[in-house]
PDB file of C-alpha atoms in Angstrom:
ATOM      1  CA  UNK A   1      95.316  72.244 -72.993  1.00 68.00           C
ATOM      2  CA  UNK A   2      91.608  72.051 -72.216  1.00 82.00           C
ATOM      3  CA  UNK A   3      90.792  69.298 -74.705  1.00 90.00           C
ATOM      4  CA  UNK A   4      92.908  66.513 -73.088  1.00 91.00           C
ATOM      5  CA  UNK A   5      91.729  67.546 -69.609  1.00 94.00           C
ATOM      6  CA  UNK A   6      88.067  67.500 -70.633  1.00 95.00           C
ATOM      7  CA  UNK A   7      88.610  64.117 -72.285  1.00 96.00           C
ATOM      8  CA  UNK A   8      90.146  62.757 -69.078  1.00 95.00           C
ATOM      9  CA  UNK A   9      87.293  64.207 -67.059  1.00 95.00           C
ATOM     10  CA  UNK A  10      84.862  62.230 -69.214  1.00 97.00           C
ATOM     11  CA  UNK A  11      86.796  58.987 -69.709  1.00 97.00           C
ATOM     12  CA  UNK A  12      87.729  58.042 -66.139  1.00 97.00           C
ATOM     13  CA  UNK A  13      84.439  58.757 -64.314  1.00 97.00           C
ATOM     14  CA  UNK A  14      82.566  57.418 -67.360  1.00 97.00           C
ATOM     15  CA  UNK A  15      84.520  54.159 -67.322  1.00 97.00           C
ATOM     16  CA  UNK A  16      83.862  53.833 -63.588  1.00 97.00           C
ATOM     17  CA  UNK A  17      80.099  54.298 -64.015  1.00 96.00           C
ATOM     18  CA  UNK A  18      79.987  51.956 -67.013  1.00 96.00           C
ATOM     19  CA  UNK A  19      81.847  49.232 -65.137  1.00 95.00           C
ATOM     20  CA  UNK A  20      79.777  49.635 -61.954  1.00 94.00           C
ATOM     21  CA  UNK A  21      76.454  49.554 -63.794  1.00 93.00           C
ATOM     22  CA  UNK A  22      77.534  46.580 -65.887  1.00 92.00           C
ATOM     23  CA  UNK A  23      78.548  44.559 -62.839  1.00 91.00           C
ATOM     24  CA  UNK A  24      75.264  45.410 -61.113  1.00 90.00           C
ATOM     25  CA  UNK A  25      72.882  44.873 -64.028  1.00 88.00           C
ATOM     26  CA  UNK A  26      74.238  41.966 -66.046  1.00 85.00           C
ATOM     27  CA  UNK A  27      71.942  38.988 -65.360  1.00 80.00           C
ATOM     28  CA  UNK A  28      74.941  36.670 -65.022  1.00 78.00           C
ATOM     29  CA  UNK A  29      76.528  38.884 -62.349  1.00 75.00           C
ATOM     30  CA  UNK A  30      74.045  41.054 -60.388  1.00 79.00           C
ATOM     31  CA  UNK A  31      76.767  42.215 -57.980  1.00 85.00           C
ATOM     32  CA  UNK A  32      75.990  44.213 -54.874  1.00 88.00           C
ATOM     33  CA  UNK A  33      76.770  47.915 -55.159  1.00 90.00           C
ATOM     34  CA  UNK A  34      79.691  47.715 -52.714  1.00 89.00           C
ATOM     35  CA  UNK A  35      81.416  44.968 -54.717  1.00 90.00           C
ATOM     36  CA  UNK A  36      80.749  46.758 -58.006  1.00 91.00           C
ATOM     37  CA  UNK A  37      82.151  50.062 -56.701  1.00 93.00           C
ATOM     38  CA  UNK A  38      85.327  48.532 -55.281  1.00 92.00           C
ATOM     39  CA  UNK A  39      86.125  46.417 -58.337  1.00 93.00           C
ATOM     40  CA  UNK A  40      85.255  49.245 -60.754  1.00 95.00           C
ATOM     41  CA  UNK A  41      87.561  51.661 -58.950  1.00 96.00           C
ATOM     42  CA  UNK A  42      90.410  49.133 -59.177  1.00 95.00           C
ATOM     43  CA  UNK A  43      89.632  48.538 -62.841  1.00 96.00           C
ATOM     44  CA  UNK A  44      89.809  52.243 -63.707  1.00 97.00           C
ATOM     45  CA  UNK A  45      93.106  52.559 -61.819  1.00 97.00           C
ATOM     46  CA  UNK A  46      94.486  49.626 -63.792  1.00 97.00           C
ATOM     47  CA  UNK A  47      93.326  51.066 -67.116  1.00 97.00           C
ATOM     48  CA  UNK A  48      94.911  54.422 -66.305  1.00 97.00           C
ATOM     49  CA  UNK A  49      98.129  52.646 -65.319  1.00 97.00           C
ATOM     50  CA  UNK A  50      98.284  50.740 -68.604  1.00 97.00           C
ATOM     51  CA  UNK A  51      97.642  53.934 -70.561  1.00 97.00           C
ATOM     52  CA  UNK A  52     100.244  55.908 -68.592  1.00 97.00           C
ATOM     53  CA  UNK A  53     102.866  53.150 -68.885  1.00 97.00           C
ATOM     54  CA  UNK A  54     102.274  52.818 -72.615  1.00 97.00           C
ATOM     55  CA  UNK A  55     102.538  56.579 -73.114  1.00 97.00           C
ATOM     56  CA  UNK A  56     105.666  56.659 -70.974  1.00 96.00           C
ATOM     57  CA  UNK A  57     107.305  53.864 -72.942  1.00 97.00           C
ATOM     58  CA  UNK A  58     106.551  55.579 -76.250  1.00 97.00           C
ATOM     59  CA  UNK A  59     107.911  58.911 -75.012  1.00 96.00           C
ATOM     60  CA  UNK A  60     111.058  57.555 -73.329  1.00 96.00           C
ATOM     61  CA  UNK A  61     112.036  55.336 -76.260  1.00 95.00           C
ATOM     62  CA  UNK A  62     111.377  58.104 -78.787  1.00 96.00           C
ATOM     63  CA  UNK A  63     113.623  60.659 -77.086  1.00 94.00           C
ATOM     64  CA  UNK A  64     117.200  59.933 -78.101  1.00 92.00           C
ATOM     65  CA  UNK A  65     118.487  63.156 -76.558  1.00 93.00           C
ATOM     66  CA  UNK A  66     117.295  62.946 -72.960  1.00 94.00           C
ATOM     67  CA  UNK A  67     117.165  66.718 -72.464  1.00 93.00           C
ATOM     68  CA  UNK A  68     116.065  68.362 -75.686  1.00 93.00           C
ATOM     69  CA  UNK A  69     113.998  65.771 -77.576  1.00 94.00           C
ATOM     70  CA  UNK A  70     110.228  66.217 -77.306  1.00 93.00           C
ATOM     71  CA  UNK A  71     107.199  64.018 -77.900  1.00 94.00           C
ATOM     72  CA  UNK A  72     103.628  65.293 -78.076  1.00 93.00           C
ATOM     73  CA  UNK A  73     102.370  62.524 -75.767  1.00 93.00           C
ATOM     74  CA  UNK A  74     104.360  63.833 -72.815  1.00 92.00           C
ATOM     75  CA  UNK A  75     102.276  66.986 -72.415  1.00 91.00           C
ATOM     76  CA  UNK A  76      99.063  65.518 -73.839  1.00 93.00           C
ATOM     77  CA  UNK A  77      98.934  62.557 -71.468  1.00 95.00           C
ATOM     78  CA  UNK A  78      99.961  64.668 -68.477  1.00 94.00           C
ATOM     79  CA  UNK A  79      96.956  66.904 -69.119  1.00 94.00           C
ATOM     80  CA  UNK A  80      94.691  63.924 -69.805  1.00 96.00           C
ATOM     81  CA  UNK A  81      95.653  62.264 -66.496  1.00 95.00           C
ATOM     82  CA  UNK A  82      94.997  65.263 -64.234  1.00 95.00           C
ATOM     83  CA  UNK A  83      91.228  64.560 -63.909  1.00 96.00           C
ATOM     84  CA  UNK A  84      92.050  60.942 -63.016  1.00 97.00           C
ATOM     85  CA  UNK A  85      93.796  61.959 -59.793  1.00 96.00           C
ATOM     86  CA  UNK A  86      90.862  64.176 -58.818  1.00 96.00           C
ATOM     87  CA  UNK A  87      88.346  61.432 -59.669  1.00 96.00           C
ATOM     88  CA  UNK A  88      90.392  58.790 -57.834  1.00 96.00           C
ATOM     89  CA  UNK A  89      90.290  60.690 -54.542  1.00 96.00           C
ATOM     90  CA  UNK A  90      86.495  60.457 -54.682  1.00 95.00           C
ATOM     91  CA  UNK A  91      86.562  56.846 -55.909  1.00 95.00           C
ATOM     92  CA  UNK A  92      88.777  55.844 -52.982  1.00 95.00           C
ATOM     93  CA  UNK A  93      86.336  57.541 -50.627  1.00 94.00           C
ATOM     94  CA  UNK A  94      83.451  55.553 -52.158  1.00 92.00           C
ATOM     95  CA  UNK A  95      85.425  52.333 -51.624  1.00 91.00           C
ATOM     96  CA  UNK A  96      86.083  53.321 -48.007  1.00 90.00           C
ATOM     97  CA  UNK A  97      82.401  54.152 -47.548  1.00 90.00           C
ATOM     98  CA  UNK A  98      81.177  50.810 -48.874  1.00 87.00           C
ATOM     99  CA  UNK A  99      83.771  48.807 -46.945  1.00 83.00           C
ATOM    100  CA  UNK A 100      82.593  50.607 -43.825  1.00 79.00           C
ATOM    101  CA  UNK A 101      78.971  49.686 -44.601  1.00 75.00           C
ATOM    102  CA  UNK A 102      79.802  46.031 -45.303  1.00 63.00           C
ATOM    103  CA  UNK A 103      81.571  45.733 -41.957  1.00 58.00           C
ATOM    104  CA  UNK A 104      78.350  46.837 -40.266  1.00 51.00           C
ATOM    105  CA  UNK A 105      79.606  50.105 -38.842  1.00 44.00           C
ATOM    106  CA  UNK A 106      77.246  52.307 -40.748  1.00 45.00           C
ATOM    107  CA  UNK A 107      74.627  52.882 -38.138  1.00 43.00           C
ATOM    108  CA  UNK A 108      71.231  51.150 -37.912  1.00 41.00           C
ATOM    109  CA  UNK A 109      70.622  48.749 -40.760  1.00 41.00           C
ATOM    110  CA  UNK A 110      68.748  50.433 -43.568  1.00 42.00           C
ATOM    111  CA  UNK A 111      67.871  53.397 -41.369  1.00 42.00           C
ATOM    112  CA  UNK A 112      68.918  57.001 -41.493  1.00 42.00           C
ATOM    113  CA  UNK A 113      72.537  57.703 -40.727  1.00 48.00           C
ATOM    114  CA  UNK A 114      73.366  59.608 -37.575  1.00 47.00           C
ATOM    115  CA  UNK A 115      74.105  63.330 -37.957  1.00 43.00           C
ATOM    116  CA  UNK A 116      77.780  63.958 -38.543  1.00 49.00           C
ATOM    117  CA  UNK A 117      78.505  60.358 -39.518  1.00 77.00           C
ATOM    118  CA  UNK A 118      79.487  61.357 -43.045  1.00 79.00           C
ATOM    119  CA  UNK A 119      82.104  63.711 -41.687  1.00 83.00           C
ATOM    120  CA  UNK A 120      83.287  61.025 -39.293  1.00 85.00           C
ATOM    121  CA  UNK A 121      83.687  58.649 -42.205  1.00 88.00           C
ATOM    122  CA  UNK A 122      85.502  61.323 -44.213  1.00 88.00           C
ATOM    123  CA  UNK A 123      87.908  61.830 -41.318  1.00 89.00           C
ATOM    124  CA  UNK A 124      88.441  58.084 -41.104  1.00 90.00           C
ATOM    125  CA  UNK A 125      89.090  57.977 -44.840  1.00 91.00           C
ATOM    126  CA  UNK A 126      91.648  60.800 -44.670  1.00 92.00           C
ATOM    127  CA  UNK A 127      93.323  59.151 -41.690  1.00 91.00           C
ATOM    128  CA  UNK A 128      93.630  55.794 -43.464  1.00 90.00           C
ATOM    129  CA  UNK A 129      94.454  57.068 -46.959  1.00 91.00           C
ATOM    130  CA  UNK A 130      96.259  60.287 -46.024  1.00 92.00           C
ATOM    131  CA  UNK A 131      99.465  59.467 -47.886  1.00 91.00           C
ATOM    132  CA  UNK A 132      97.630  58.422 -51.056  1.00 93.00           C
ATOM    133  CA  UNK A 133      95.372  61.500 -50.971  1.00 94.00           C
ATOM    134  CA  UNK A 134      98.430  63.701 -50.413  1.00 93.00           C
ATOM    135  CA  UNK A 135     100.177  61.973 -53.316  1.00 92.00           C
ATOM    136  CA  UNK A 136      97.221  62.655 -55.623  1.00 94.00           C
ATOM    137  CA  UNK A 137      96.955  66.276 -54.474  1.00 94.00           C
ATOM    138  CA  UNK A 138     100.665  66.856 -55.082  1.00 93.00           C
ATOM    139  CA  UNK A 139     100.378  65.325 -58.553  1.00 92.00           C
ATOM    140  CA  UNK A 140      97.632  67.822 -59.448  1.00 93.00           C
ATOM    141  CA  UNK A 141      98.784  70.938 -57.590  1.00 93.00           C
ATOM    142  CA  UNK A 142     102.570  70.618 -57.896  1.00 91.00           C
ATOM    143  CA  UNK A 143     103.744  68.057 -60.450  1.00 89.00           C
ATOM    144  CA  UNK A 144     101.289  69.055 -63.176  1.00 90.00           C
ATOM    145  CA  UNK A 145     102.175  72.796 -63.151  1.00 88.00           C
ATOM    146  CA  UNK A 146     105.883  71.943 -62.975  1.00 86.00           C
ATOM    147  CA  UNK A 147     105.692  69.522 -65.897  1.00 86.00           C
ATOM    148  CA  UNK A 148     103.736  71.966 -68.059  1.00 81.00           C
ATOM    149  CA  UNK A 149     105.367  75.300 -67.166  1.00 79.00           C
ATOM    150  CA  UNK A 150     108.689  74.792 -65.425  1.00 82.00           C
ATOM    151  CA  UNK A 151     110.132  72.209 -67.841  1.00 83.00           C
ATOM    152  CA  UNK A 152     109.625  74.488 -70.863  1.00 81.00           C
ATOM    153  CA  UNK A 153     109.513  71.508 -73.203  1.00 83.00           C
ATOM    154  CA  UNK A 154     112.706  69.873 -71.927  1.00 89.00           C
ATOM    155  CA  UNK A 155     113.209  66.496 -70.284  1.00 92.00           C
ATOM    156  CA  UNK A 156     110.417  64.538 -71.980  1.00 94.00           C
ATOM    157  CA  UNK A 157     112.583  61.423 -71.593  1.00 96.00           C
ATOM    158  CA  UNK A 158     112.494  61.742 -67.803  1.00 96.00           C
ATOM    159  CA  UNK A 159     108.756  62.410 -67.758  1.00 95.00           C
ATOM    160  CA  UNK A 160     108.205  59.313 -69.901  1.00 95.00           C
ATOM    161  CA  UNK A 161     110.222  57.204 -67.464  1.00 96.00           C
ATOM    162  CA  UNK A 162     108.209  58.569 -64.542  1.00 95.00           C
ATOM    163  CA  UNK A 163     104.962  57.642 -66.302  1.00 95.00           C
ATOM    164  CA  UNK A 164     106.247  54.066 -66.562  1.00 96.00           C
ATOM    165  CA  UNK A 165     106.206  53.880 -62.760  1.00 95.00           C
ATOM    166  CA  UNK A 166     102.529  52.948 -63.174  1.00 96.00           C
ATOM    167  CA  UNK A 167     103.526  49.464 -64.421  1.00 96.00           C
ATOM    168  CA  UNK A 168     103.074  48.108 -60.881  1.00 95.00           C
ATOM    169  CA  UNK A 169      99.570  49.530 -60.357  1.00 96.00           C
ATOM    170  CA  UNK A 170      97.519  46.717 -62.016  1.00 96.00           C
ATOM    171  CA  UNK A 171      99.256  44.161 -59.770  1.00 95.00           C
ATOM    172  CA  UNK A 172      98.553  46.306 -56.707  1.00 94.00           C
ATOM    173  CA  UNK A 173      94.881  46.608 -57.692  1.00 94.00           C
ATOM    174  CA  UNK A 174      94.484  42.876 -58.339  1.00 94.00           C
ATOM    175  CA  UNK A 175      96.133  42.095 -55.018  1.00 91.00           C
ATOM    176  CA  UNK A 176      93.683  44.359 -53.177  1.00 89.00           C
ATOM    177  CA  UNK A 177      90.724  42.736 -54.922  1.00 90.00           C
ATOM    178  CA  UNK A 178      91.952  39.237 -54.032  1.00 90.00           C
ATOM    179  CA  UNK A 179      92.430  40.242 -50.396  1.00 86.00           C
ATOM    180  CA  UNK A 180      88.995  41.870 -50.342  1.00 81.00           C
ATOM    181  CA  UNK A 181      87.440  38.561 -51.384  1.00 82.00           C
ATOM    182  CA  UNK A 182      89.562  36.409 -49.051  1.00 84.00           C
ATOM    183  CA  UNK A 183      91.667  34.875 -51.843  1.00 87.00           C
ATOM    184  CA  UNK A 184      95.009  35.786 -50.307  1.00 81.00           C
ATOM    185  CA  UNK A 185      96.123  32.150 -49.972  1.00 83.00           C
ATOM    186  CA  UNK A 186      95.532  31.196 -53.614  1.00 89.00           C
ATOM    187  CA  UNK A 187      98.258  30.581 -56.180  1.00 91.00           C
ATOM    188  CA  UNK A 188      97.019  33.558 -58.195  1.00 93.00           C
ATOM    189  CA  UNK A 189      97.559  35.860 -55.231  1.00 91.00           C
ATOM    190  CA  UNK A 190     101.077  34.551 -54.668  1.00 90.00           C
ATOM    191  CA  UNK A 191     102.058  34.915 -58.322  1.00 93.00           C
ATOM    192  CA  UNK A 192     100.515  38.381 -58.425  1.00 94.00           C
ATOM    193  CA  UNK A 193     102.328  39.290 -55.204  1.00 91.00           C
ATOM    194  CA  UNK A 194     105.681  38.293 -56.683  1.00 92.00           C
ATOM    195  CA  UNK A 195     105.007  40.302 -59.847  1.00 95.00           C
ATOM    196  CA  UNK A 196     103.849  43.278 -57.783  1.00 95.00           C
ATOM    197  CA  UNK A 197     107.022  43.169 -55.670  1.00 95.00           C
ATOM    198  CA  UNK A 198     109.292  42.935 -58.712  1.00 96.00           C
ATOM    199  CA  UNK A 199     107.498  45.603 -60.756  1.00 96.00           C
ATOM    200  CA  UNK A 200     107.302  48.009 -57.821  1.00 96.00           C
ATOM    201  CA  UNK A 201     111.004  47.570 -57.087  1.00 96.00           C
ATOM    202  CA  UNK A 202     112.065  48.099 -60.699  1.00 96.00           C
ATOM    203  CA  UNK A 203     109.597  50.760 -61.814  1.00 95.00           C
ATOM    204  CA  UNK A 204     109.192  52.851 -58.672  1.00 95.00           C
ATOM    205  CA  UNK A 205     112.219  52.372 -56.405  1.00 96.00           C
ATOM    206  CA  UNK A 206     115.090  51.672 -58.814  1.00 97.00           C
ATOM    207  CA  UNK A 207     113.614  54.154 -61.296  1.00 96.00           C
ATOM    208  CA  UNK A 208     115.259  57.084 -59.518  1.00 96.00           C
ATOM    209  CA  UNK A 209     118.821  55.690 -59.507  1.00 96.00           C
ATOM    210  CA  UNK A 210     118.264  54.854 -63.177  1.00 97.00           C
ATOM    211  CA  UNK A 211     117.279  58.456 -63.976  1.00 97.00           C
ATOM    212  CA  UNK A 212     120.426  59.715 -62.218  1.00 97.00           C
ATOM    213  CA  UNK A 213     122.502  57.167 -64.140  1.00 97.00           C
ATOM    214  CA  UNK A 214     120.900  58.181 -67.451  1.00 96.00           C
ATOM    215  CA  UNK A 215     121.727  61.825 -66.818  1.00 96.00           C
ATOM    216  CA  UNK A 216     125.251  60.909 -65.753  1.00 96.00           C
ATOM    217  CA  UNK A 217     125.786  58.988 -68.971  1.00 95.00           C
ATOM    218  CA  UNK A 218     124.484  61.971 -70.952  1.00 95.00           C
ATOM    219  CA  UNK A 219     126.715  64.447 -69.101  1.00 94.00           C
ATOM    220  CA  UNK A 220     129.764  62.163 -68.892  1.00 95.00           C
ATOM    221  CA  UNK A 221     129.572  61.910 -65.092  1.00 94.00           C
ATOM    222  CA  UNK A 222     129.817  58.921 -62.759  1.00 95.00           C
ATOM    223  CA  UNK A 223     126.582  58.089 -60.953  1.00 95.00           C
ATOM    224  CA  UNK A 224     127.769  59.318 -57.555  1.00 94.00           C
ATOM    225  CA  UNK A 225     128.766  62.689 -58.998  1.00 96.00           C
ATOM    226  CA  UNK A 226     125.345  63.412 -60.511  1.00 96.00           C
ATOM    227  CA  UNK A 227     123.609  64.697 -57.315  1.00 95.00           C
ATOM    228  CA  UNK A 228     126.351  67.311 -56.927  1.00 95.00           C
ATOM    229  CA  UNK A 229     126.138  68.374 -60.562  1.00 94.00           C
ATOM    230  CA  UNK A 230     122.414  69.103 -60.723  1.00 94.00           C
ATOM    231  CA  UNK A 231     120.414  71.827 -58.923  1.00 92.00           C
ATOM    232  CA  UNK A 232     119.509  71.180 -55.285  1.00 95.00           C
ATOM    233  CA  UNK A 233     115.785  71.577 -55.950  1.00 91.00           C
ATOM    234  CA  UNK A 234     115.942  68.687 -58.452  1.00 92.00           C
ATOM    235  CA  UNK A 235     117.477  66.438 -55.781  1.00 95.00           C
ATOM    236  CA  UNK A 236     114.847  67.596 -53.301  1.00 95.00           C
ATOM    237  CA  UNK A 237     112.025  66.855 -55.731  1.00 91.00           C
ATOM    238  CA  UNK A 238     113.412  63.387 -56.462  1.00 94.00           C
ATOM    239  CA  UNK A 239     113.743  62.679 -52.744  1.00 95.00           C
ATOM    240  CA  UNK A 240     110.158  63.761 -52.069  1.00 93.00           C
ATOM    241  CA  UNK A 241     108.880  61.541 -54.886  1.00 93.00           C
ATOM    242  CA  UNK A 242     111.000  58.590 -53.780  1.00 94.00           C
ATOM    243  CA  UNK A 243     110.102  58.747 -50.077  1.00 94.00           C
ATOM    244  CA  UNK A 244     106.494  57.463 -50.349  1.00 93.00           C
ATOM    245  CA  UNK A 245     107.619  54.793 -52.828  1.00 94.00           C
ATOM    246  CA  UNK A 246     110.089  53.460 -50.268  1.00 95.00           C
ATOM    247  CA  UNK A 247     107.357  53.418 -47.611  1.00 94.00           C
ATOM    248  CA  UNK A 248     104.922  51.567 -49.865  1.00 93.00           C
ATOM    249  CA  UNK A 249     107.668  49.163 -50.928  1.00 95.00           C
ATOM    250  CA  UNK A 250     108.331  48.417 -47.260  1.00 94.00           C
ATOM    251  CA  UNK A 251     104.638  47.599 -46.795  1.00 91.00           C
ATOM    252  CA  UNK A 252     104.699  45.343 -49.871  1.00 90.00           C
ATOM    253  CA  UNK A 253     107.782  43.512 -48.584  1.00 92.00           C
ATOM    254  CA  UNK A 254     106.145  43.047 -45.182  1.00 90.00           C
ATOM    255  CA  UNK A 255     103.052  41.619 -46.861  1.00 84.00           C
ATOM    256  CA  UNK A 256     105.214  39.349 -49.032  1.00 82.00           C
ATOM    257  CA  UNK A 257     106.957  37.982 -45.939  1.00 85.00           C
ATOM    258  CA  UNK A 258     103.591  37.039 -44.464  1.00 79.00           C
ATOM    259  CA  UNK A 259     102.378  35.629 -47.774  1.00 72.00           C
ATOM    260  CA  UNK A 260     105.359  33.362 -48.358  1.00 72.00           C
ATOM    261  CA  UNK A 261     105.984  32.335 -44.766  1.00 70.00           C
ATOM    262  CA  UNK A 262     106.421  28.574 -44.144  1.00 59.00           C
ATOM    263  CA  UNK A 263     103.238  26.534 -43.901  1.00 56.00           C
ATOM    264  CA  UNK A 264     103.799  25.792 -40.219  1.00 53.00           C
ATOM    265  CA  UNK A 265     103.777  29.465 -39.289  1.00 50.00           C
ATOM    266  CA  UNK A 266     100.615  30.912 -37.752  1.00 51.00           C
ATOM    267  CA  UNK A 267      98.344  32.646 -40.295  1.00 48.00           C
ATOM    268  CA  UNK A 268      98.119  36.420 -40.269  1.00 49.00           C
ATOM    269  CA  UNK A 269      95.361  37.956 -38.205  1.00 43.00           C
ATOM    270  CA  UNK A 270      92.417  39.612 -40.003  1.00 40.00           C
ATOM    271  CA  UNK A 271      93.700  43.072 -39.123  1.00 41.00           C
ATOM    272  CA  UNK A 272      97.032  42.297 -40.787  1.00 44.00           C
ATOM    273  CA  UNK A 273      95.548  41.356 -44.157  1.00 40.00           C
ATOM    274  CA  UNK A 274      93.249  44.320 -44.567  1.00 41.00           C
ATOM    275  CA  UNK A 275      94.447  46.816 -47.174  1.00 40.00           C
TER     276      UNK A 275
END
């Protein structure tokens, strides 16, 4: 178990540092540290999403029997991804820190920061990103032990499908980068927004009804009878995983309504377009 986790602990922070240093030092780029940090964090998230989705596709398509069939990638990638969620909490804090500095709220320019300001910024970060931080913490402290111990080698098909939920992440990351650099009215942003909406709906929201349907087909049950045929704690776990997806999907839909509003409508205010 330690080998995949150590590998993940090297790959994700290492990729972040490599990307940040490249963006800062390449003569053709010479980006500011804030820009390099934000884009590098999004890049690492996108790379992890592609890796997770690919692993999930391989696992889910390889398991013909949705309960008993196993694939080595299911446990190996789960272990490999654990350090990513820990790293990403810190990476998101760095992004918050640099955004705060760029907006000019970081105290006197170039001078020493006021005592306690780091904690104030940490509180602001937790307030703004509480749901995402909670999601990452649950993935490490709850979902990882459950997937490794509680499953006892069963249900790799379902784990593979859950990994494929990351399909939408690269579109989310690109959208945030475009908004950060005031490109939210470009054609690229609109196309990316449509793809993000569609992928999030299919791979994160409709994923859960699909998993219930897949089990119903396996057990010879109609879809509506599945929740009554499986243990209550499974339904509770699915509901807890689905709830934040529905909230984020609502935010995406609200952003899409602003993005595709008629040309004559007033533009969104700056506070509305901040991520």
